Each structure stands twice: as structure tokens, then as C-alpha cells.
Coordinates of C-alpha atoms in Angstrom, one line a residue:
Chain A
A1 CA 20.1 22.9 8.2
Q2 CA 19.1 21.5 11.6
S3 CA 21.6 19.7 13.9
V4 CA 21.4 17.9 17.2
T5 CA 24.0 17.6 19.9
Q6 CA 23.9 15.0 22.8
P7 CA 26.8 16.1 25.0
D8 CA 27.0 12.9 27.1
I9 CA 28.2 9.8 25.3
H10 CA 27.7 7.6 28.3
I11 CA 25.8 8.0 31.6
T12 CA 25.7 5.7 34.6
V13 CA 23.0 6.0 37.2
S14 CA 21.9 3.8 40.1
E15 CA 18.6 2.1 40.0
G16 CA 15.9 4.3 41.6
A17 CA 17.9 7.5 41.0
S18 CA 16.7 10.3 38.8
L19 CA 17.9 10.7 35.2
E20 CA 18.4 13.6 32.9
L21 CA 19.8 13.2 29.3
R22 CA 20.8 16.4 27.5
C23 CA 19.9 17.4 24.0
N24 CA 20.7 20.6 22.3
Y25 CA 19.4 21.5 18.8
S26 CA 20.2 24.1 16.2
Y27 CA 17.4 25.3 14.0
G28 CA 16.2 28.7 13.0
A29 CA 12.4 28.2 13.4
T30 CA 10.4 26.1 15.9
P31 CA 11.7 22.5 15.5
Y32 CA 9.9 19.2 15.8
L33 CA 11.8 17.3 18.5
F34 CA 11.9 13.6 19.3
W35 CA 13.4 11.2 21.8
Y36 CA 13.9 7.6 20.8
V37 CA 15.2 4.6 22.8
Q38 CA 17.1 1.6 21.3
S39 CA 17.6 -1.5 23.3
P40 CA 20.4 -4.0 22.2
G41 CA 19.5 -5.8 19.0
Q42 CA 16.4 -3.7 18.5
G43 CA 15.3 -0.8 16.3
L44 CA 14.4 2.6 17.7
Q45 CA 11.2 3.2 19.6
L46 CA 9.7 6.7 20.0
L47 CA 9.5 7.8 23.7
L48 CA 8.0 11.2 23.1
K49 CA 7.8 14.1 20.7
Y50 CA 7.2 17.9 20.8
F51 CA 5.7 20.1 18.0
S52 CA 4.0 22.9 19.8
G53 CA 2.0 23.9 22.9
D54 CA 2.9 22.8 26.4
T55 CA 6.6 22.7 26.6
L56 CA 6.6 19.8 29.1
V57 CA 5.9 16.6 27.2
Q58 CA 5.0 13.3 28.7
G59 CA 6.0 10.1 27.0
I60 CA 5.9 6.3 27.5
K61 CA 7.7 4.4 30.2
G62 CA 7.5 7.3 32.6
F63 CA 9.7 9.6 30.6
E64 CA 9.2 13.3 30.1
A65 CA 11.0 16.1 28.3
E66 CA 11.0 19.9 28.5
F67 CA 11.4 22.1 25.5
K68 CA 13.4 25.3 26.4
R69 CA 13.6 27.6 23.4
S70 CA 15.9 30.1 25.2
Q71 CA 18.5 27.3 25.8
S72 CA 17.8 25.4 22.5
S73 CA 17.4 22.3 24.6
F74 CA 15.0 19.3 24.9
N75 CA 16.3 17.3 27.8
L76 CA 14.8 13.9 28.7
R77 CA 14.0 13.1 32.3
K78 CA 12.8 10.3 34.5
P79 CA 12.3 10.5 38.2
S80 CA 13.3 7.0 39.1
V81 CA 15.3 4.7 36.7
H82 CA 14.6 1.0 36.4
W83 CA 17.2 -1.5 35.3
S84 CA 15.2 -2.1 32.1
D85 CA 15.9 1.5 31.1
A86 CA 19.5 0.6 30.2
A87 CA 19.7 1.3 26.5
E88 CA 20.8 3.9 24.0
Y89 CA 18.9 7.1 23.7
F90 CA 18.7 9.3 20.7
C91 CA 17.4 12.9 20.3
A92 CA 16.2 13.9 16.9
V93 CA 15.0 17.1 15.2
A94 CA 12.9 17.7 12.1
A95 CA 12.4 20.9 10.3
G96 CA 8.7 20.5 9.7
T97 CA 9.1 20.4 5.9
N98 CA 7.3 17.0 5.8
A99 CA 10.2 15.5 3.8
G100 CA 10.7 12.7 6.4
K101 CA 14.2 14.0 7.1
S102 CA 14.9 13.9 10.8
T103 CA 18.4 14.6 12.0
F104 CA 19.6 12.4 14.9
G105 CA 22.1 13.0 17.6
D106 CA 25.0 10.6 18.3
G107 CA 23.1 9.0 21.1
T108 CA 23.7 8.6 24.9
T109 CA 24.3 5.1 26.3
L110 CA 22.6 4.6 29.7
T111 CA 24.0 2.1 32.2
V112 CA 21.9 1.3 35.3
K113 CA 23.8 0.1 38.4
P114 CA 21.9 -2.2 40.8
Chain B
E1 CA 3.1 -10.5 12.6
T2 CA 2.8 -6.9 13.7
G3 CA 4.9 -3.8 13.3
V4 CA 7.9 -3.6 11.1
T5 CA 9.9 -6.8 10.3
Q6 CA 13.3 -7.1 8.6
T7 CA 15.0 -10.0 7.1
P8 CA 17.6 -11.3 7.4
R9 CA 18.6 -10.2 10.9
H10 CA 22.3 -10.9 10.1
L11 CA 24.2 -11.0 6.8
V12 CA 27.8 -11.6 6.0
M13 CA 28.8 -10.9 2.4
G14 CA 31.9 -10.5 0.3
M15 CA 32.6 -7.5 -1.7
T16 CA 31.7 -9.1 -5.0
N17 CA 28.4 -10.6 -3.7
K18 CA 24.9 -9.4 -4.5
K19 CA 22.3 -9.6 -1.7
S20 CA 19.0 -7.9 -0.7
L21 CA 17.6 -6.7 2.5
K22 CA 13.9 -7.0 3.0
C23 CA 11.5 -4.8 5.1
E24 CA 7.8 -5.4 5.6
Q25 CA 5.4 -3.3 7.5
H26 CA 2.1 -4.5 8.8
L27 CA 0.8 -1.1 9.9
G28 CA -1.0 0.2 6.8
H29 CA 1.5 3.0 6.5
N30 CA 2.3 4.9 3.3
A31 CA 5.8 6.1 3.9
M32 CA 8.9 3.9 4.4
Y33 CA 12.6 4.7 5.1
W34 CA 16.0 3.1 5.0
Y35 CA 18.6 4.3 7.6
K36 CA 22.2 3.3 8.1
Q37 CA 23.5 3.1 11.7
S38 CA 27.3 2.8 12.0
A39 CA 29.3 2.5 15.1
K40 CA 30.2 6.0 16.5
K41 CA 28.2 7.8 13.9
P42 CA 24.7 9.2 14.0
L43 CA 21.8 7.6 12.3
E44 CA 21.9 8.4 8.6
L45 CA 18.8 8.6 6.4
M46 CA 19.4 6.8 3.1
F47 CA 16.2 6.7 1.2
V48 CA 12.6 7.8 1.7
Y49 CA 9.5 6.4 -0.1
S50 CA 6.0 7.8 -0.1
L51 CA 3.2 5.9 -1.8
E52 CA 5.9 3.7 -3.5
E53 CA 7.7 6.7 -5.0
R54 CA 11.2 7.6 -4.0
V55 CA 11.2 11.1 -2.6
E56 CA 14.7 11.3 -1.1
N57 CA 18.0 9.8 -2.1
N58 CA 20.4 11.2 0.5
S59 CA 23.6 11.1 -1.6
V60 CA 23.9 7.3 -1.3
P61 CA 26.4 5.4 -3.5
S62 CA 24.9 3.5 -6.4
R63 CA 26.0 0.2 -4.9
F64 CA 22.9 0.6 -2.8
S65 CA 19.7 0.3 -4.8
P66 CA 16.3 0.6 -3.1
E67 CA 13.0 -0.9 -4.4
C68 CA 9.5 -0.3 -3.1
P69 CA 7.1 -2.6 -5.0
N70 CA 4.1 -1.7 -2.8
S71 CA 3.5 0.3 0.3
S72 CA 4.1 -2.7 2.6
H73 CA 7.4 -3.8 1.3
L74 CA 10.8 -2.1 0.9
F75 CA 14.0 -3.7 -0.4
L76 CA 17.6 -2.6 -0.4
H77 CA 19.6 -4.3 -3.1
L78 CA 23.4 -4.5 -2.4
H79 CA 26.2 -5.1 -4.8
T80 CA 30.0 -4.7 -4.8
L81 CA 29.9 -3.3 -1.3
Q82 CA 32.9 -2.0 0.7
P83 CA 34.0 -3.0 4.2
E84 CA 33.0 0.5 5.4
D85 CA 29.4 -0.4 4.4
S86 CA 29.3 -2.8 7.4
A87 CA 26.6 -1.4 9.7
L88 CA 23.1 -1.9 11.1
Y89 CA 20.5 -1.1 8.4
L90 CA 17.2 0.0 9.8
C91 CA 13.9 0.2 8.1
A92 CA 11.1 2.4 9.3
S93 CA 7.6 3.4 8.3
S94 CA 5.1 6.1 9.1
Q95 CA 1.5 6.8 8.4
E96 CA 2.3 9.5 5.9
L97 CA 5.3 11.6 5.0
R98 CA 4.7 14.1 7.7
D99 CA 7.3 15.2 10.3
T100 CA 4.5 14.9 13.0
D101 CA 4.0 11.2 12.2
T102 CA 5.7 8.7 14.4
Q103 CA 8.3 6.5 12.6
Y104 CA 8.1 2.8 13.6
F105 CA 11.4 1.0 13.3
G106 CA 12.2 -2.6 12.5
P107 CA 14.9 -4.5 14.5
G108 CA 17.5 -4.0 11.7
T109 CA 19.8 -6.1 9.6
R110 CA 23.4 -6.4 10.9
L111 CA 25.5 -6.4 7.7
T112 CA 29.2 -7.3 7.7
V113 CA 31.2 -6.9 4.5
L114 CA 34.4 -8.9 4.3

């Protein structure tokens, strides 16, 4: 079975600083990987996803993520954080069985300092 | 309305009550999902429907009863709940039941069981 680990429960960055959120997955084959963002009182919104091909994936809101098979990682990055990026971020993995069963990490809460 | 809507947004119920959560998607999707999001726990998939047929019941207690009368509507019927069932219940939909399809989430129903 697949699993996801987000090592950082909470991260604080200053507005304008760069951001990297870590995600490590466990799965035997090539996984399908996702990053979602959840603002307070809202549902989850997909930022980006990776299935195959170019290992650097561009998403919405200026986010990108890089799939590194050798490190079993799919870290999310943004070069310059805005105050509106403060939210909770979830990494998820799916096995590609088309059963609709994505496994989510525990999430990382991002605080942005002015 | 657009996207995925959920009603009510907040619900407080006693352990002997019966209530229902409603989800409606306006995206023409064929797959719908119920998730439970508890504090300090990862997002848990509860039920998956594809073309109004349940394809996944993720070991959910029988006090939760889903219903999908058509591809646009999904209900979660609740009865004799426990305080530990207090959580945010999220509905999502996707075009088809494919891991490559983006899941679109509603804002959730915040449930408190007294």
C-alpha cells in the first residue's frame, strides 16, 4: 500500500522569501503524486500533479514541484511567498489503479510573516 | 452555482439524532467521494461512487450511510453518531474514476456530535 509523509507540521516564512514543503512517498511502482492547498473554512484545491514525463511540474499560483525517484520525494516550491499563501498544504499519492483511492499526508501549515 | 457545494456548512447534533449531509456538483462529473477530515489526522476516504454505484466503502461504520441518487448529488445519512465522529466532512467529484482526474472539493460540513 502507498503512504505519504510530510515531515514538517508547521513552517513559517517571511513574505517574499522562498518556500519548500517536503513530501516523501512510499510506493513500489511509479506513483501518481499531487499537492493540494486548503485555506481556512475551505475544501482542498489542486495545485499540481505528476504522473509521468518531465519531473519538474508547474502548477497554479506560481507553485512548482519536482519528482525525485531516487529520494522518493515530491517537494513543493515557490520562489517568493505572498501573504495569501498562508494555508495548509497536503501531499497525496495514488497507485494508478483508478479506484479513486488517494492517500494523503498529514499536512503542513504555512504561516507567512509580514 | 458552480463547482461543488455542500449543505449545511455547520451541523451540531446529539448522539441520538438523525441528520443528512448533502453534496451537489455542477461540473458534469461521474465520480463522487466522501472524505472525513479530523484534527491531527490525515484525510480519510470514506466512500466512492462512480456513475451512481458505490465502488468503495473504506471500512466505515454503519452509522454512516451514503446515498447517490444521481451523478450530481451525494448524501451522507448520519444516525447514532459518537463524539469521535466530530470532524469536517468533505465531498469531492472528478470527471471519471481515474487517478489522473483532478478531484474538486466542496467547502465541507463541520459536524459536531455532542
